[in-house]
Coordinates of C-alpha atoms and ligand atoms in Angstrom, one line a residue:
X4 CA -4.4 -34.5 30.9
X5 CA -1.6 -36.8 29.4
X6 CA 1.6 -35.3 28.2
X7 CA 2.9 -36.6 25.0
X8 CA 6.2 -34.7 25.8
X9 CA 8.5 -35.6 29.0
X10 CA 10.7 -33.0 30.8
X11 CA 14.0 -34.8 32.7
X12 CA 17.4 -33.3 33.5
X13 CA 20.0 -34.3 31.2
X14 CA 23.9 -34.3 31.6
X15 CA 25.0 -30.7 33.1
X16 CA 21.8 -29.7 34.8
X17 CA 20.0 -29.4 31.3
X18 CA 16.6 -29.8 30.9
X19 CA 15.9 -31.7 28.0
X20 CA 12.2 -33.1 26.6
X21 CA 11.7 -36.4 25.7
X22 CA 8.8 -38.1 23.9
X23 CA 7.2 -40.8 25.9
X24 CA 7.6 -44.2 24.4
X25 CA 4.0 -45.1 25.2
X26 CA 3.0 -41.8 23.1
X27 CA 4.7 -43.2 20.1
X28 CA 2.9 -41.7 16.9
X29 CA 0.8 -45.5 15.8
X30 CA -0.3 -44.8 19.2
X31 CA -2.4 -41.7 18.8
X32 CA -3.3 -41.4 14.9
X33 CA -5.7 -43.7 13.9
X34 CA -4.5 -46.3 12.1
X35 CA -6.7 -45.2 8.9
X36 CA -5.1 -42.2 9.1
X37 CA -1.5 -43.6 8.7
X38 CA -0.2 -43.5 5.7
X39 CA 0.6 -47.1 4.0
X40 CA 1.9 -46.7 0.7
X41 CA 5.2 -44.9 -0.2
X42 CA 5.0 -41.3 -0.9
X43 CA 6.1 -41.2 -4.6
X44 CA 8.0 -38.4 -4.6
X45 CA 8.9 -37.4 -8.3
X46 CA 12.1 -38.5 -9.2
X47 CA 13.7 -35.1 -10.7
X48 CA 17.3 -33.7 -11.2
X49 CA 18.4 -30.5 -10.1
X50 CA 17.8 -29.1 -13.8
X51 CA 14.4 -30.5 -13.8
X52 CA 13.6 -28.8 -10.8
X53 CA 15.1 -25.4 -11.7
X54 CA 12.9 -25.5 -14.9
X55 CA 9.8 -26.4 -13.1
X56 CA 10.3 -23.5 -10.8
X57 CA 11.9 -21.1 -13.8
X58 CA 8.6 -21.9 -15.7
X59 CA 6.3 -21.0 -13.4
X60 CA 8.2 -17.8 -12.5
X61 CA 7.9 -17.0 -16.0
X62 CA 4.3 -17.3 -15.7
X63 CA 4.1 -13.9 -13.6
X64 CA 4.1 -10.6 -14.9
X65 CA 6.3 -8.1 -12.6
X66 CA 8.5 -4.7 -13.0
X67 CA 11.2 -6.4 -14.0
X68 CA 9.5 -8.2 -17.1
X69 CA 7.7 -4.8 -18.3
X70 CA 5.3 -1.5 -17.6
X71 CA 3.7 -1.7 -14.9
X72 CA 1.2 1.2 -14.6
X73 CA -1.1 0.7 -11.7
X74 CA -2.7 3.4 -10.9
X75 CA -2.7 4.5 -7.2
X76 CA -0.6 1.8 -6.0
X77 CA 3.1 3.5 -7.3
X78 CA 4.4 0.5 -8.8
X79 CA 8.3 2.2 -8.9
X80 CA 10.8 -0.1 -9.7
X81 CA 12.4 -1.7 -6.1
X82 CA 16.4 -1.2 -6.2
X83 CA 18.2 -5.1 -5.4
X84 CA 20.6 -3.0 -3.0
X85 CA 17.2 -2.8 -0.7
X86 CA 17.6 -6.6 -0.5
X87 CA 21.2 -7.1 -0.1
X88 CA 21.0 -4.3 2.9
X89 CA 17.7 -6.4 4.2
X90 CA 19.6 -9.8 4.0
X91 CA 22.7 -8.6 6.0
X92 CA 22.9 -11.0 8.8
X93 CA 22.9 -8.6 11.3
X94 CA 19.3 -8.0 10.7
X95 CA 18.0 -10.6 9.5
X96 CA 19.2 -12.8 12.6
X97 CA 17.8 -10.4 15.0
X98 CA 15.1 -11.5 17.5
X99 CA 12.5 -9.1 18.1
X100 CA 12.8 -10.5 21.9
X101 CA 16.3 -9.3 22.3
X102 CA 17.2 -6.8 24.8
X103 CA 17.6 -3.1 23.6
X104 CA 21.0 -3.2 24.4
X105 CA 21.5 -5.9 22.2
X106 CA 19.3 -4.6 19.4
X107 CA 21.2 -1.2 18.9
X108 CA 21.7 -1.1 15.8
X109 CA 18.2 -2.4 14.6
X110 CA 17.1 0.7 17.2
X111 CA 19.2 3.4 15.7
X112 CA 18.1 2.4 12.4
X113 CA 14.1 2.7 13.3
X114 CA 14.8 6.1 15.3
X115 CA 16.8 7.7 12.3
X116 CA 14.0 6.4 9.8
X117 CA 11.3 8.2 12.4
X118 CA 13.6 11.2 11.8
X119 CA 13.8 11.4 8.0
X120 CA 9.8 10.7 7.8
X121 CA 9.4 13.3 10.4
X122 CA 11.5 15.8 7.9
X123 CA 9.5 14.7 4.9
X124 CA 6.2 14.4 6.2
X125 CA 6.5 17.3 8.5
X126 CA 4.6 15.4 11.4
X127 CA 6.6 15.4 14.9
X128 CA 6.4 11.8 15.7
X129 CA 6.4 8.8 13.9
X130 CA 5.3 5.3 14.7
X131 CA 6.6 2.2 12.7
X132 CA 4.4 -0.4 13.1
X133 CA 1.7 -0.7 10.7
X134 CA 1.6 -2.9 8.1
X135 CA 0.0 -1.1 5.2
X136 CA -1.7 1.9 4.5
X137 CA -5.3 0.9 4.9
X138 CA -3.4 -0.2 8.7
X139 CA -2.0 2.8 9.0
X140 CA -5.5 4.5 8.5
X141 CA -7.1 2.3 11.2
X142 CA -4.5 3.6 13.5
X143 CA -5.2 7.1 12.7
X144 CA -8.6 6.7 13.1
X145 CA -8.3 5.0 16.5
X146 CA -6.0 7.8 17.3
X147 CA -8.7 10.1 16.6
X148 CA -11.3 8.1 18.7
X149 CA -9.1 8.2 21.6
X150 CA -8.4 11.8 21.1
X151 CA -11.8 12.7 21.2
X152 CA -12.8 10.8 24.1
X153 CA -9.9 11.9 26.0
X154 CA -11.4 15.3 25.7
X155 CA -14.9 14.3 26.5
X156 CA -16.3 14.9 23.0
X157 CA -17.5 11.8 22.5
X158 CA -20.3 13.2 20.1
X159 CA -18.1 13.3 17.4
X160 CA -18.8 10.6 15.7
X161 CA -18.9 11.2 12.3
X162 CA -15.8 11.2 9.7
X163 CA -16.2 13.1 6.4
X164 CA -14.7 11.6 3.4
X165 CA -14.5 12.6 -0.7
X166 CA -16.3 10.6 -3.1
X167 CA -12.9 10.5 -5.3
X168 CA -11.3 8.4 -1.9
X169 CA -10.5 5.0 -2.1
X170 CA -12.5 2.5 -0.3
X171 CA -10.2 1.6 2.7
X172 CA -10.9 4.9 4.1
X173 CA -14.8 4.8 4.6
X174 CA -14.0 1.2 5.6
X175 CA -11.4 2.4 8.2
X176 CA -13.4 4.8 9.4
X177 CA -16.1 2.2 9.7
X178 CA -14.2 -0.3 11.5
X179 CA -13.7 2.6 14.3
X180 CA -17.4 3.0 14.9
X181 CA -17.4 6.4 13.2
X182 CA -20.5 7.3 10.7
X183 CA -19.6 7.6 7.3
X184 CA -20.5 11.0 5.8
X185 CA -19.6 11.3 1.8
X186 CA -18.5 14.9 0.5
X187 CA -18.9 15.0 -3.2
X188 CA -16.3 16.2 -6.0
X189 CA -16.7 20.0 -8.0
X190 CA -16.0 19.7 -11.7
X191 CA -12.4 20.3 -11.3
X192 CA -12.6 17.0 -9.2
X193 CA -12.1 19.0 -6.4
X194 CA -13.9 18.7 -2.6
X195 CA -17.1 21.0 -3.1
X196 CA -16.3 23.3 -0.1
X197 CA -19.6 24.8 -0.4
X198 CA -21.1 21.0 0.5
X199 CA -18.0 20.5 2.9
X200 CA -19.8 23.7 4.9
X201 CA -23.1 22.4 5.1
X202 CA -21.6 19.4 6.7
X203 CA -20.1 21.0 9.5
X204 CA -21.3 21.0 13.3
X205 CA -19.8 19.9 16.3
X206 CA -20.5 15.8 15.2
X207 CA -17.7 15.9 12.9
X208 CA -14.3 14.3 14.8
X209 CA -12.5 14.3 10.9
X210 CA -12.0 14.8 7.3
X211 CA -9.7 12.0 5.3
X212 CA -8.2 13.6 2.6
X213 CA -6.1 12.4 -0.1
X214 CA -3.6 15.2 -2.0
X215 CA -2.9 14.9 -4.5
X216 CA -6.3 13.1 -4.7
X217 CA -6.9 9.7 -6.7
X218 CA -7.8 11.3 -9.8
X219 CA -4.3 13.1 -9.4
X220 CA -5.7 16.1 -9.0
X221 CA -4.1 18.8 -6.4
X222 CA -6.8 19.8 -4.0
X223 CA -5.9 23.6 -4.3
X224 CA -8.1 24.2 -1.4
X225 CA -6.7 22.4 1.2
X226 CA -5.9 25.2 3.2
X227 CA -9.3 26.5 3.7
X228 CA -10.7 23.3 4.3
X229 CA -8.0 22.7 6.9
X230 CA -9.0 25.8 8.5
X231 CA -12.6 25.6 8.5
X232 CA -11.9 21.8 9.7
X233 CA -10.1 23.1 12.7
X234 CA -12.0 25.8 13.6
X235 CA -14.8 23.1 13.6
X236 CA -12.8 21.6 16.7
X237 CA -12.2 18.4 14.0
X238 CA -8.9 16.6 13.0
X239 CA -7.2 16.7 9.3
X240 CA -5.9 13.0 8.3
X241 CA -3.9 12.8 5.2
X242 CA -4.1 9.4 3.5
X243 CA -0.4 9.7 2.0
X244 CA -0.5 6.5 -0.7
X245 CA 0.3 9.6 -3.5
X246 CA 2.6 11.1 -1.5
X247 CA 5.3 10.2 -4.6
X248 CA 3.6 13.3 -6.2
X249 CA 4.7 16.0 -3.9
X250 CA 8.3 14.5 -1.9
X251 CA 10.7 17.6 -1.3
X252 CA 7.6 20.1 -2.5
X253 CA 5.4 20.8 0.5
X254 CA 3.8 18.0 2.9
X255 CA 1.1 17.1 5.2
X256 CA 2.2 19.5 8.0
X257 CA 2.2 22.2 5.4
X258 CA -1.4 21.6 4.2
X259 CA -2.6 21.6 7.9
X260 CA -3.3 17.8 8.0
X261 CA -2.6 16.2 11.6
X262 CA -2.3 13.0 11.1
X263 CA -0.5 11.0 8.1
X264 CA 0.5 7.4 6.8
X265 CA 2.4 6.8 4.5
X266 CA 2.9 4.0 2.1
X267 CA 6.7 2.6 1.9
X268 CA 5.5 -0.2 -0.8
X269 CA 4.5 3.1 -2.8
X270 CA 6.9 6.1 -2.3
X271 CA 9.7 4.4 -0.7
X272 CA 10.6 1.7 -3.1
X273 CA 10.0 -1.4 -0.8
X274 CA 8.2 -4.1 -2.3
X275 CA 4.7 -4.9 -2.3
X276 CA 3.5 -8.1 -1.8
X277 CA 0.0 -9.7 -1.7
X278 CA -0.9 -7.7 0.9
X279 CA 1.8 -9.2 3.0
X280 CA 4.8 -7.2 4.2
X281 CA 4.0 -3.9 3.7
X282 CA 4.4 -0.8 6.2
X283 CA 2.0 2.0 6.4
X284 CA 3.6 4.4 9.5
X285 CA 2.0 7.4 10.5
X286 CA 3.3 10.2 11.6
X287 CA 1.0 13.2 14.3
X288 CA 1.3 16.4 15.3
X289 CA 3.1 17.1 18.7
X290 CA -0.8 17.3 20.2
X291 CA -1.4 13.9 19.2
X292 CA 2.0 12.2 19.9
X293 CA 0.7 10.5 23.8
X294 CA -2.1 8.7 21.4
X295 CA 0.6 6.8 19.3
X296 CA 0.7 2.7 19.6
X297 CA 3.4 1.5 21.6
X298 CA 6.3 1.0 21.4
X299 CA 7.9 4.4 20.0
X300 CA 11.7 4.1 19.6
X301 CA 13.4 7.2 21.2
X302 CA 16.9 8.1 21.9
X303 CA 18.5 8.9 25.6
X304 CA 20.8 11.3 27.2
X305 CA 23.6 8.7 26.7
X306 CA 22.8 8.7 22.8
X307 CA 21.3 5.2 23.6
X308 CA 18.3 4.1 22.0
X309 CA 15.2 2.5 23.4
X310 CA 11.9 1.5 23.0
X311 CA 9.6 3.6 24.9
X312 CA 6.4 2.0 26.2
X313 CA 5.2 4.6 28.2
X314 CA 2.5 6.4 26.2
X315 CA 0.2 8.2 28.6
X316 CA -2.8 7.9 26.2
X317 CA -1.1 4.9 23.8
X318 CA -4.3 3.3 21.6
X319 CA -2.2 0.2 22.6
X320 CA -0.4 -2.5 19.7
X321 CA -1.5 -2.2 16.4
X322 CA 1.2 -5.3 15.6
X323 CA 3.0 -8.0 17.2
X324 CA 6.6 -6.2 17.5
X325 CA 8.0 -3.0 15.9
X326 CA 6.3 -3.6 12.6
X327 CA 8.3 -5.0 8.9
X328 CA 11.8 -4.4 10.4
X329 CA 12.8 -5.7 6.8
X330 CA 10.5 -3.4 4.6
X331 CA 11.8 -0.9 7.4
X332 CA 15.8 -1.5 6.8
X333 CA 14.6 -1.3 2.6
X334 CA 12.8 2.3 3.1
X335 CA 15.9 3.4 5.3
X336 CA 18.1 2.3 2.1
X337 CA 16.6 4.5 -0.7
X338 CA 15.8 7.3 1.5
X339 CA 19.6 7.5 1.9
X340 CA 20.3 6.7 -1.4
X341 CA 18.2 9.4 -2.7
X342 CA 18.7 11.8 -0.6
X343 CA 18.0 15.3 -2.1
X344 CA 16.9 13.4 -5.2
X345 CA 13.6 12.3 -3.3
X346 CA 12.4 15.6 -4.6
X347 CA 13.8 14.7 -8.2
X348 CA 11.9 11.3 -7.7
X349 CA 8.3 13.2 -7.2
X350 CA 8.9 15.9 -10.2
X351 CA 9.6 13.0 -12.7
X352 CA 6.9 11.8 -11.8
X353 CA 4.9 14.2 -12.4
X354 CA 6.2 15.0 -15.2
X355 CA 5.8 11.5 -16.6
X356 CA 2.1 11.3 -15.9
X357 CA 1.5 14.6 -17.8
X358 CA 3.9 13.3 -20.8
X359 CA 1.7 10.3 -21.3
X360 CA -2.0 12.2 -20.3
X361 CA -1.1 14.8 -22.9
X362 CA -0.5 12.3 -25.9
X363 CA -3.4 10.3 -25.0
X364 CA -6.0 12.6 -24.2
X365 CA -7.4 13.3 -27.7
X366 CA -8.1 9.8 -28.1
X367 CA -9.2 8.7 -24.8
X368 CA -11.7 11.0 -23.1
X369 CA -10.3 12.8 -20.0
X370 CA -12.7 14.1 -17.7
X371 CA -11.1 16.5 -15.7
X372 CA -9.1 17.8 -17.8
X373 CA -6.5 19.6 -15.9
X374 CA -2.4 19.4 -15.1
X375 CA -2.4 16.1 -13.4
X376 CA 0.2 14.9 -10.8
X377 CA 1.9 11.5 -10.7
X378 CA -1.6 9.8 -12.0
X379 CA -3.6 10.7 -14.3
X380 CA -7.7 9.2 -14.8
X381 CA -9.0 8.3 -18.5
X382 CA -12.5 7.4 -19.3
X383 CA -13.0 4.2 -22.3
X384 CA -16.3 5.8 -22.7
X385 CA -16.0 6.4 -26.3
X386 CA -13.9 2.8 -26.9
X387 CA -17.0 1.5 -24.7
X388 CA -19.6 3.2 -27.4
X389 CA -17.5 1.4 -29.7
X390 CA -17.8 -2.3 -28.2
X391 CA -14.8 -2.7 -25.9
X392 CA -15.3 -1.6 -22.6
X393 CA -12.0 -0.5 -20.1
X394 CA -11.9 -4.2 -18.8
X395 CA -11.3 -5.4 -22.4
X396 CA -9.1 -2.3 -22.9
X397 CA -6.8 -3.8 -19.7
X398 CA -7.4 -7.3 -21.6
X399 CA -5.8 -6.0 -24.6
X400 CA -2.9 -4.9 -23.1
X401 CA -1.9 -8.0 -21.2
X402 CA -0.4 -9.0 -24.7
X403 CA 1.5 -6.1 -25.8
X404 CA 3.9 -6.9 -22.5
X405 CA 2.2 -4.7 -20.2
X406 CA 0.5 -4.9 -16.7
X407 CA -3.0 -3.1 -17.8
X408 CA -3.6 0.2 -15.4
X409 CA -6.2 0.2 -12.7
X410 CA -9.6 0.5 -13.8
X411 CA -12.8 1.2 -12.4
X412 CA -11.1 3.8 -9.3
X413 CA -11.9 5.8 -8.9
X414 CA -15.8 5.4 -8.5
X415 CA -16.7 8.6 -10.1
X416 CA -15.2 8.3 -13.1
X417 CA -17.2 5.9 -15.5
X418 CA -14.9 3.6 -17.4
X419 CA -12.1 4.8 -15.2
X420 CA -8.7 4.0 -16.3
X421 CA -5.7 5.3 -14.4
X422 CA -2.4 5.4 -15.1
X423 CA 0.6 5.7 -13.0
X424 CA 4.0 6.1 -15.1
X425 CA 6.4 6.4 -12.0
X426 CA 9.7 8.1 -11.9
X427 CA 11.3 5.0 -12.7
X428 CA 10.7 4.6 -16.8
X429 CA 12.9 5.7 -19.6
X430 CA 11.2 8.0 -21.9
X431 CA 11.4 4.9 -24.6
X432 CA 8.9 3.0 -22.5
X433 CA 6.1 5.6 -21.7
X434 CA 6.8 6.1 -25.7
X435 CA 6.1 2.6 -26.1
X436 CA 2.9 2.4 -23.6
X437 CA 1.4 5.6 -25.7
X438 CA 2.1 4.0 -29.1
X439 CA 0.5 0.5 -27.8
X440 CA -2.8 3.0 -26.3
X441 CA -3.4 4.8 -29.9
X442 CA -2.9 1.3 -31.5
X443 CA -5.5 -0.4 -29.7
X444 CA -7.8 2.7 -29.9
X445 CA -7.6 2.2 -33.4
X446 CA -8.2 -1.6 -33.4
X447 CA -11.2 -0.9 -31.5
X448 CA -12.3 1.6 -34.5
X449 CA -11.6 -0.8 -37.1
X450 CA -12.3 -4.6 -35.5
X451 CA -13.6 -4.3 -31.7
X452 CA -14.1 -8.1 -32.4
X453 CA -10.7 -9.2 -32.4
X454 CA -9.8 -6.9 -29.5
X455 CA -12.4 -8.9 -27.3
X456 CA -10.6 -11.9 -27.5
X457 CA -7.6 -10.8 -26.0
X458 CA -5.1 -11.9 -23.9
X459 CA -3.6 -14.9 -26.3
X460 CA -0.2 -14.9 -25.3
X461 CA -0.9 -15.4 -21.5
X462 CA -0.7 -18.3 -19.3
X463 CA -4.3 -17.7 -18.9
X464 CA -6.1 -16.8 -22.0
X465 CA -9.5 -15.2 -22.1
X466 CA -12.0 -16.0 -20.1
X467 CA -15.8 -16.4 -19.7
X468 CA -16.6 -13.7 -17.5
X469 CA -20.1 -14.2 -16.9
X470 CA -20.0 -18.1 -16.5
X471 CA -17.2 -17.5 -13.9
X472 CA -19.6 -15.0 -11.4
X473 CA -21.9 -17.5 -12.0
X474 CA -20.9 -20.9 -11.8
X475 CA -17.3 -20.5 -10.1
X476 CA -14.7 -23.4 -10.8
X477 CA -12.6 -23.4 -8.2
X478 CA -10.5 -26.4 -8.6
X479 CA -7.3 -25.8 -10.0
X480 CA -6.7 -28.6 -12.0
X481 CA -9.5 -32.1 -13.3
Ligands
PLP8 C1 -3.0 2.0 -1.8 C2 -3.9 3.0 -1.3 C3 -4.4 2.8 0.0 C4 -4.2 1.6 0.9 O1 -2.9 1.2 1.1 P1 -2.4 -0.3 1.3 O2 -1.0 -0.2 1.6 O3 -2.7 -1.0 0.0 O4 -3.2 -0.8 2.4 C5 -5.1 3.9 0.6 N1 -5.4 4.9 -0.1 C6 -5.0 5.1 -1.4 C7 -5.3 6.4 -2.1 C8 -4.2 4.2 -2.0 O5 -3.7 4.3 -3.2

């Protein structure tokens, strides 16, 4: 094969790579490939530019610009010092290749946040390295695969999971060759422990759990489902995305669970991102701790750190690397910030959630209608009797400056519509999102009509729904 590329020695021994005249680019594009015109760049000043960019920025909706209530996903505002800290040069110019002895630092930093989350989580080891939650599953998941293989009890292959769960954890299960068995909800919205029992045998490697659950509902029972789980043989995994509700209160460890992730984009103020940098890590019990990916970063009799490979059982790499070092170096930041606090952060809000539930739930139906945690779940059945469903509901809000809660989740709520305050609002803007709710209740009373034609005042203004699923555009522009 031809090289296009030439190594030679240059002056002091170097070796330095030169392209070979003969491979000179006419030579191998073909020549109606080559571009023949000029490229007509737009001819723009500076200022031009920094509109362009300034207007399409404007164009998104984000924390900074108003409410952002997104059920489930913790949409807390994400502190600039996270960024500043992320920035400094000394981590950002690290190379994930260099040596631990040159990375010390980076190390200490990753061990110390494996300590906190071992504290708050009460889990006795901690891998970094997955990139979301729904990642952070998969590794638990394989974790529990290994585990059970490891022991010879290979016949477990099923994985129990709520009805009330979201959908990454059927799908993570899934993805692990596991059987997907469905546990339904009491009317408290609670896991039917009576059903739970009848599901029971020696098939059953797990439960995945979510506590508070995502209708924001405490699972009171969670102890004697973690006790009938383990004397079952099976594992307890803790899908911590609503961990924000119960920080500084109890944990994981406390409930019984053995395995956890948790969701620094959520609870830990780091930003999330199209589903790009996120971090999920999970955290075992000391049982499970020779199943953890690889690397683990530990500290040595010399108060050195390192990053230990040798994991007798490891379920290998989950990710290239250590994981988001930067979304790491964020999460280290407010932990320290907060401090004690990170308990103050989970009882606002709580408290929050049940501020905004309570003034809203005469109007709006609430289905289980019980103290809620940092979420609560509405139904627009009634506003849907009246001819606005929850989707126009969400519509609606776009132009009253607000991003429109998560609808539709959870599955068993019809209409759903759930709402996540976060710790981070004044009381002036959950006063303003309830005021906006009871006005658009009533507009749906008096002139549904007029509600349907919302959003006007976005980039994007209403649009045909139906011709959409069915004949897609997907050019951007004629
Ligand atoms: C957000 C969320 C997940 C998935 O987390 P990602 O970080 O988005 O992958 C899983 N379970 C629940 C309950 C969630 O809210």
């Amino acid at each position: 094969m031809k090289t296009i590329f030439e190594k030679s020695t240059g002056a002091c021994g170097v070796e330095v790579w030169d392209i070979d005249e003969k491979f000179n680019i006419d030579n191998f594009i073909p020549s109606n490939m080559l571009r023949s015109d000029l490229i007509g760049l737009p001819q723009l000043s500076e200022l031009d530019l920094m509109r362009h960019y300034k207007k399409l920025s404007d164009r998104n909706f984000c924390i900074e610009k108003g409410f952002y209530p997104l059920g489930s996903c913790t949409m807390k505002y994400n502190p600039k010092v996270n960024e500043l800290l992320a920035c400094l040069e000394g981590f950002s110019n690290l190379h994930p290749l260099q040596s631990d002895e040159d990375s010390q630092g980076a190390l200490e930093l990753m061990y110390d946040l494996q300590e906190k989350l071992k504290y708050i989580t009460g889990m006795d080891e901690i891998t970094l390295q997955p990139a979301a939650g729904a990642h952070g599953e998969l590794t638990g998941m394989m974790i529990v695969k290994k585990y059970f293989e490891v022991k010879g009890e290979q016949q477990r292959k099923k994985v129990i999971i709520p009805d009330s769960a979201h959908g990454t954890n059927p799908a993570s299960a899934k993805m692990c060759g596991f059987e997907i068995v469905q546990v339904k909800s009491n009317s408290k919205g609670q896991v039917d422990i009576n059903e739970l029992k009848s599901l029971l045998d020696n098939t059953v490697a797990a439960i995945m759990m979510t506590n508070p659950n995502t209708l924001g509902i405490f699972e009171e029972q969670v102890l004697e489902i973690s006790d009938l789980m383990h004397k079952n043989g099976s594992l307890l995994y803790y899908d911590g995305a609503n961990f924000n509700a119960i920080m500084g209160w109890t944990n994981p460890a406390l409930m019984g669970f053995d395995i956890v992730h948790i969701n620094l984009h959520k609870t830990f103020s780091t930003p999330h991102g199209g589903g790009g940098p996120g971090a999920g890590p999970v955290g075992v019990k000391g049982f499970l701790k020779d199943y953890l990916p690889k690397p683990v970063i530990k500290k040595n009799s010399d108060g050195k750190f390192y990053r230990d490979y040798d994991i007798k059982h490891s379920i290998g790499k989950v990710r290239s690397f250590y994981g988001n070092f930067g979304i790491l170096v964020r999460a280290y930041a407010y932990i320290l910030m907060m401090g004690n606090n990170l308990k103050l952060a989970s009882t606002d809000a709580v408290l929050n959630a049940n501020y905004i539930k309570e003034k809203l739930k005469g109007i709006y139906e609430l289905p289980y209608d019980e103290p809620c945690m940092h979420e609560f779940v509405l139904s627009g059945e009634k506003q849907h009797s009246q001819g606005v469903s929850t989707l126009g509901i969400a519509k609606r809000l776009m132009d009253s400056n607000c991003h429109p809660p998560t609808v539709y989740f959870p599955l068993i709520v019809h209409e759903a519509i759930m709402v996540e305050p976060t710790e981070s609002e004044s009381k002036t803007v959950l006063d303003e999102f309830v005021n906006t709710m009871l006005k658009i209740a009533k507009e749906i009373e008096t002139n549904p009509e007029e509600v349907l034609k919302c959003p006007k005042t976005t980039p994007v203004k209403k649009i045909d729904e139906t011709l959409a699923a069915r004949q897609p555009n997907l050019v951007f522009k004629e």
